[in-house]
CSV table of C-alpha atoms and ligand atoms in Angstrom, one decimal:
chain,number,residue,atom,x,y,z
A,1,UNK,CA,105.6,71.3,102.2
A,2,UNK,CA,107.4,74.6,102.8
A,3,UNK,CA,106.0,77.8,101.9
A,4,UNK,CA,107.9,79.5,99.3
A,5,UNK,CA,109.7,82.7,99.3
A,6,UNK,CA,107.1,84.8,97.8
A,7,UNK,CA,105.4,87.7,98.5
A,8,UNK,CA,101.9,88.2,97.1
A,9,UNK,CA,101.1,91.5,96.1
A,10,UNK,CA,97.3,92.2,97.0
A,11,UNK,CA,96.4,94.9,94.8
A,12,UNK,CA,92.9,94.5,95.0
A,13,UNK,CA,90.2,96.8,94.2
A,14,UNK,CA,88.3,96.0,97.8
A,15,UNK,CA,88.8,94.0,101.2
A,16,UNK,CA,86.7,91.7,100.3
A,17,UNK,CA,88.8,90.1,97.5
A,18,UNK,CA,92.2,90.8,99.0
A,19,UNK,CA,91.0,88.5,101.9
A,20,UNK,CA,90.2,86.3,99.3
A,21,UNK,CA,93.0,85.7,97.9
A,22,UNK,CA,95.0,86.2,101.2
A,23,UNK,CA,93.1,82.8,102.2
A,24,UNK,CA,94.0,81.0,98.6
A,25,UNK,CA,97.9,81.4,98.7
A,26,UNK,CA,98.9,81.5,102.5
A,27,UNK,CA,99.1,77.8,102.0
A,28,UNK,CA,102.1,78.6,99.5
A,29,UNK,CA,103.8,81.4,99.8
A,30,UNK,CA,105.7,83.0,103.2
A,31,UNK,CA,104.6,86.9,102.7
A,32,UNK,CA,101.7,88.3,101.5
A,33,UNK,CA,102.2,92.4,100.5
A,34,UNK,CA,99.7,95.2,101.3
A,35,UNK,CA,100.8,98.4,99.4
A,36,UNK,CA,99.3,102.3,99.5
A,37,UNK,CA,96.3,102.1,97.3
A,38,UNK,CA,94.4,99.2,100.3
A,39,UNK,CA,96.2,101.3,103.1
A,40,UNK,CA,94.8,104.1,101.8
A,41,UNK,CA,91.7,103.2,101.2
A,42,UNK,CA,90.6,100.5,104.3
A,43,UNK,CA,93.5,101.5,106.8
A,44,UNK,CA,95.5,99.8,109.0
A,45,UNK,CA,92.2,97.6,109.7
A,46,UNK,CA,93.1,96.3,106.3
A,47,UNK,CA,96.1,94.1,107.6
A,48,UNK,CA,94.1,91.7,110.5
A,49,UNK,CA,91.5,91.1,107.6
A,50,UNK,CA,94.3,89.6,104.9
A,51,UNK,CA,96.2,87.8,107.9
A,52,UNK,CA,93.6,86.3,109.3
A,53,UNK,CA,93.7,82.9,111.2
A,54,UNK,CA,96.8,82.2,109.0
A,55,UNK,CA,99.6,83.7,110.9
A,56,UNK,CA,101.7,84.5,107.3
A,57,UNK,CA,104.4,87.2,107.3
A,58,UNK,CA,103.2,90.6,105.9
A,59,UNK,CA,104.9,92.9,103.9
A,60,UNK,CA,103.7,96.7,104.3
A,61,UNK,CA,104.8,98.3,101.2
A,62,UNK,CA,104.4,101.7,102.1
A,63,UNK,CA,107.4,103.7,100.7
A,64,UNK,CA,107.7,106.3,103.6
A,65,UNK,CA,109.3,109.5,102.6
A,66,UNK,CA,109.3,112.3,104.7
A,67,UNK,CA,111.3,114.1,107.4
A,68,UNK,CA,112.8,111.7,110.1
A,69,UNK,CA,110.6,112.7,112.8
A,70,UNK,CA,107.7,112.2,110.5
A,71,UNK,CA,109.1,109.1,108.9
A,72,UNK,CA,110.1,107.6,112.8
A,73,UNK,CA,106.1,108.5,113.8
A,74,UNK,CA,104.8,106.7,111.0
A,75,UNK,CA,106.9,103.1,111.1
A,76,UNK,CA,106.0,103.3,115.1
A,77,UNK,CA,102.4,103.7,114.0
A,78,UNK,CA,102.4,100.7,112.3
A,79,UNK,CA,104.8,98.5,114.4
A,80,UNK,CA,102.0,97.8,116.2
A,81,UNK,CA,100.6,95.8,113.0
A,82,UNK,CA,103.4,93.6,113.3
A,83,UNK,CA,104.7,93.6,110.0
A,84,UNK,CA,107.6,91.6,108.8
A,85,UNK,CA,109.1,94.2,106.2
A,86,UNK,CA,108.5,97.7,106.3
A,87,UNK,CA,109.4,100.1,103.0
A,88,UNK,CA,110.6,103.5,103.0
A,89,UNK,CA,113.1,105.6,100.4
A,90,UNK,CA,116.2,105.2,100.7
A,91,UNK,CA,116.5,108.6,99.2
A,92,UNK,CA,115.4,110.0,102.0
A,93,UNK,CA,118.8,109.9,103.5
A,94,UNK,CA,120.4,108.0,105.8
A,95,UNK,CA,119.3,109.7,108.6
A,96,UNK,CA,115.2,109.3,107.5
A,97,UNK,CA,116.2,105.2,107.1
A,98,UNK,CA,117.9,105.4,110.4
A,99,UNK,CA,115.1,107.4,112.2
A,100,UNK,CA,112.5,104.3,110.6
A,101,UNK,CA,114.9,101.7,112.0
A,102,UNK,CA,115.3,103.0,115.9
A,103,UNK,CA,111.2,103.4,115.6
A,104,UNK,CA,110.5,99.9,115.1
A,105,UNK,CA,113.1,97.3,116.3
A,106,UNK,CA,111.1,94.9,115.6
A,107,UNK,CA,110.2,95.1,111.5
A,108,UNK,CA,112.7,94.9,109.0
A,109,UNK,CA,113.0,97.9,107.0
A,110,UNK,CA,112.9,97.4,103.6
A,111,UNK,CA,114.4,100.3,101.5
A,112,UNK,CA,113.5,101.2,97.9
A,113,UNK,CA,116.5,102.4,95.9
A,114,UNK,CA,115.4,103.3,92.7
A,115,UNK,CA,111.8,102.5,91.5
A,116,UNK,CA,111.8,100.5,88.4
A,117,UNK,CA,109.3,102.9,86.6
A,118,UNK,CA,112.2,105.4,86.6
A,119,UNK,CA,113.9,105.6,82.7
A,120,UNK,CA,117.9,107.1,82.8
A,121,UNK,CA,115.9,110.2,81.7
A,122,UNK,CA,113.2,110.5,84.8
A,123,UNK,CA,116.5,109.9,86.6
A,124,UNK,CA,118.3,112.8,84.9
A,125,UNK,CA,115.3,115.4,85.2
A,126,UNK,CA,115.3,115.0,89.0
A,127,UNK,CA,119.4,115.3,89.0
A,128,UNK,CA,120.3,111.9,89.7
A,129,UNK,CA,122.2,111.8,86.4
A,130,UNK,CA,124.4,109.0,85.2
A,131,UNK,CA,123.8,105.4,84.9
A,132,UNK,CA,120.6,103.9,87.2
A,133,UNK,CA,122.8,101.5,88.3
A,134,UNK,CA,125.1,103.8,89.6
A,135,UNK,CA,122.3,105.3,91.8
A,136,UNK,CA,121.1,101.7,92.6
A,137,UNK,CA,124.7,100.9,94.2
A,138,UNK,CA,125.1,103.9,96.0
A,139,UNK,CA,121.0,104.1,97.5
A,140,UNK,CA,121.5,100.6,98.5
A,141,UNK,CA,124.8,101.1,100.4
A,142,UNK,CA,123.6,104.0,102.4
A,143,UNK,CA,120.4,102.4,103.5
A,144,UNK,CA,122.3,99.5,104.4
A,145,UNK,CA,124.7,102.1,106.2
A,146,UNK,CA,121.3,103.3,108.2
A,147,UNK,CA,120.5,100.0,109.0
A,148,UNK,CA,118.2,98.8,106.6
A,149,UNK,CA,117.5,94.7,106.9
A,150,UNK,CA,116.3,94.7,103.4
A,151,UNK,CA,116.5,96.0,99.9
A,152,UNK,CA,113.5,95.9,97.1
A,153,UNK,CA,115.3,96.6,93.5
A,154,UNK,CA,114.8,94.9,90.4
A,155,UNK,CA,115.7,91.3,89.1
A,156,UNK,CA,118.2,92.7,86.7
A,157,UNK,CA,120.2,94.9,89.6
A,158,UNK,CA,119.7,92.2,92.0
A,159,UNK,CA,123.1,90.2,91.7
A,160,UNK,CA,124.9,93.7,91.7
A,161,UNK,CA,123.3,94.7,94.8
A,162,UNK,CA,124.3,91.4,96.0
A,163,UNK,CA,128.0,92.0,95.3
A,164,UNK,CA,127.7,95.7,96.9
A,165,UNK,CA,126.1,94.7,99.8
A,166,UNK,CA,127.0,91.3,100.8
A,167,UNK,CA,125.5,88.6,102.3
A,168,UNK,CA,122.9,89.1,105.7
A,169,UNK,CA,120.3,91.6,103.8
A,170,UNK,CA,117.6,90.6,102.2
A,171,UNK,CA,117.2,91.3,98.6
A,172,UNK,CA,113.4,91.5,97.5
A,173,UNK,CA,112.4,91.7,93.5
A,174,UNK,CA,109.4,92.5,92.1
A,175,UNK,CA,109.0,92.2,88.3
A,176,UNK,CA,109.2,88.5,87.9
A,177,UNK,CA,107.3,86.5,85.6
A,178,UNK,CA,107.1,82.6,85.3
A,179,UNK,CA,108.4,81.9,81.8
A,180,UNK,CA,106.0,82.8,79.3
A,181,UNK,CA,103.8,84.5,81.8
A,182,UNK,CA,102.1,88.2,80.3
A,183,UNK,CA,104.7,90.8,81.4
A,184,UNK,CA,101.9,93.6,81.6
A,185,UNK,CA,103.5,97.1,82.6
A,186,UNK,CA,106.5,95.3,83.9
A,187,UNK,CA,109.2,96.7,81.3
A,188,UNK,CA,112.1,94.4,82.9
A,189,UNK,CA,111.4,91.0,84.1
A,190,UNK,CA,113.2,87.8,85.6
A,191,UNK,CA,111.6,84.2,86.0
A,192,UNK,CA,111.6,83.5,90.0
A,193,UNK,CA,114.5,80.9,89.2
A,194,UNK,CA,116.4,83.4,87.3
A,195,UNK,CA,115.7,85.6,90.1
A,196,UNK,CA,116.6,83.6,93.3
A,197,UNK,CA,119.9,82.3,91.2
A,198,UNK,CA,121.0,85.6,91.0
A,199,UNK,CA,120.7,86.4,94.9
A,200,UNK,CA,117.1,87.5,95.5
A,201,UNK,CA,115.5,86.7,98.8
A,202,UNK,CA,112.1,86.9,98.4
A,203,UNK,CA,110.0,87.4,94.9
A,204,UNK,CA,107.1,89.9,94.8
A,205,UNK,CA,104.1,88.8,92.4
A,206,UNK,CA,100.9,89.9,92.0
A,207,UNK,CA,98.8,89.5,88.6
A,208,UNK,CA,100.8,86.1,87.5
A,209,UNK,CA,99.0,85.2,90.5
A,210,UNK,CA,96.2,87.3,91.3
A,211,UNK,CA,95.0,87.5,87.9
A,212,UNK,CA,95.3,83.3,87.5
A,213,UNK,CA,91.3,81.8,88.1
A,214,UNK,CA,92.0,80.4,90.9
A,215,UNK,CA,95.1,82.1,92.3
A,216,UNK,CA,95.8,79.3,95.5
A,217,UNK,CA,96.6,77.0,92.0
A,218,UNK,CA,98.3,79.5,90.9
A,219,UNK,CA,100.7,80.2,93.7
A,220,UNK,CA,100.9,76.2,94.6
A,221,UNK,CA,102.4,75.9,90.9
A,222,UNK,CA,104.8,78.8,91.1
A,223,UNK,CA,106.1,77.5,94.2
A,224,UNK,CA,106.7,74.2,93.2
A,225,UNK,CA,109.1,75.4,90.7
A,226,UNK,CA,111.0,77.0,93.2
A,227,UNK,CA,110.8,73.4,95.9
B,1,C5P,O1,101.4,92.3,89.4
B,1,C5P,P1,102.8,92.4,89.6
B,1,C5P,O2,103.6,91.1,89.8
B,1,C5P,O3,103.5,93.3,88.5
B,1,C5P,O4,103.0,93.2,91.0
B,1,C5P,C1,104.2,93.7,91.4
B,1,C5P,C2,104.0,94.4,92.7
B,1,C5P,O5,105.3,95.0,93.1
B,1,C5P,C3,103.1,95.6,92.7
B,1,C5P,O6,102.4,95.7,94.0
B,1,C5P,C4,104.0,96.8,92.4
B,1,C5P,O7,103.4,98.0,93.0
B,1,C5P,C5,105.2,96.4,93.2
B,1,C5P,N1,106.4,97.0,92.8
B,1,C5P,C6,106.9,96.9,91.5
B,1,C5P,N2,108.1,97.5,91.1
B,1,C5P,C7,108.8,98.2,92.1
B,1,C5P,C8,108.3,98.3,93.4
B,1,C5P,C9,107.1,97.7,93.7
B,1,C5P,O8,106.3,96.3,90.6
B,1,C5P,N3,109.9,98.7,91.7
């Protein structure tokens, strides 16, 4: 069977269970995702100890931000981890997505437009007023611009991000739920079918999966929704 365009999100609280469930849904899925609270805490060490003997894609989610020098160090430390997606702001400017790009040829650079935890007023305090779609369209198109492979945005943008940016980019969405899942914190939520209909590329889920008893069930059952 074919793995299924999913990325798991390993928020774990230690190594220890985030190569746990690494091992369960590598079977399944086609990404797993490592994000700033494991990198922070176990370092880039953390990323041969989820991949293991299974060879499965990995998704560093660490939403660089900085200068472009700083930003270009930082993706060419972590080339050398061999990740498939790399994430960085795409308000960083064009210039700080470009800089991330020429530093590692080889990773895909994901770029975050707006984060889904920001309200029309978060947006408005830090002067990106108008409609967060608005700021979606434009982020997305200037990354793209820079050379970004991929976008992360959420389900409900995803098919306008499609229509702004055409085909060839890969669109990744967190926030989906398998119908009648818990939602959690996750204010705006898609199924994965909903999600992939609508142009996604690649669905992020954690706790749906994560949080299941034995998560490798888990992920086998999401994904056969999806075969
Ligand atoms: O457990 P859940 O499926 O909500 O996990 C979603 C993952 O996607 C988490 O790692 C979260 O940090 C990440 N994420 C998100 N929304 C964004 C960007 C990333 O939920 N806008």
């Amino acid at each position: 069977m074919s793995r299924a365009p999913i990325a798991v999100a390993l928020d774990a609280p230690d190594l220890e269970t985030a190569a746990l469930w690494a091992k369960a849904v590598t079977p399944h899925v086609q990404v797993v995702k490592v994000g700033l609270e494991l990198f922070c805490s176990h370092g880039p060490a953390v990323v041969e100890t989820v991949r293991g003997g299974s060879g499965v894609d990995l998704f560093l989610d660490l939403k660089l931000h900085d200068i472009p020098n700083t930003v270009a160090g930082a993706a060419r430390a972590v080339a050398g981890l061999k990740p498939r997606f790399l994430t960085v702001h795409a308000g960083g400017g064009a210039d700080m997505v470009r800089a991330a790009v020429e530093a590692a040829p080889d990773v895909t650079i994901a770029a975050v437009t707006v984060l889904t935890s920001m309200t029309p007023a978060v947006l408005d305090e830090v002067g990106l007023a108008g409609p967060p779609l608005d700021a979606v369209r434009r982020l997305a198109a200037l990354a793209v611009g820079a050379g970004a492979g991929a976008l992360v945005c959420s389900p409900q943008e995803v098919a306008a991000v499609r229509a702004e940016v055409g085909p060839g980019i890969t669109l990744i969405t967190p926030g989906v739920r398998p119908a009648g899942a818990d939602t959690q914190d996750q204010a705006r939520v898609a199924t994965p079918e909903q999600a992939l209909a609508d142009g996604a590329d690649l669905l992020v889920i954690g706790r749906p999966i994560t949080g299941a008893p034995d998560p490798g069930v888990a992920a086998a059952a999401i994904a056969a929704t999806l075969a």
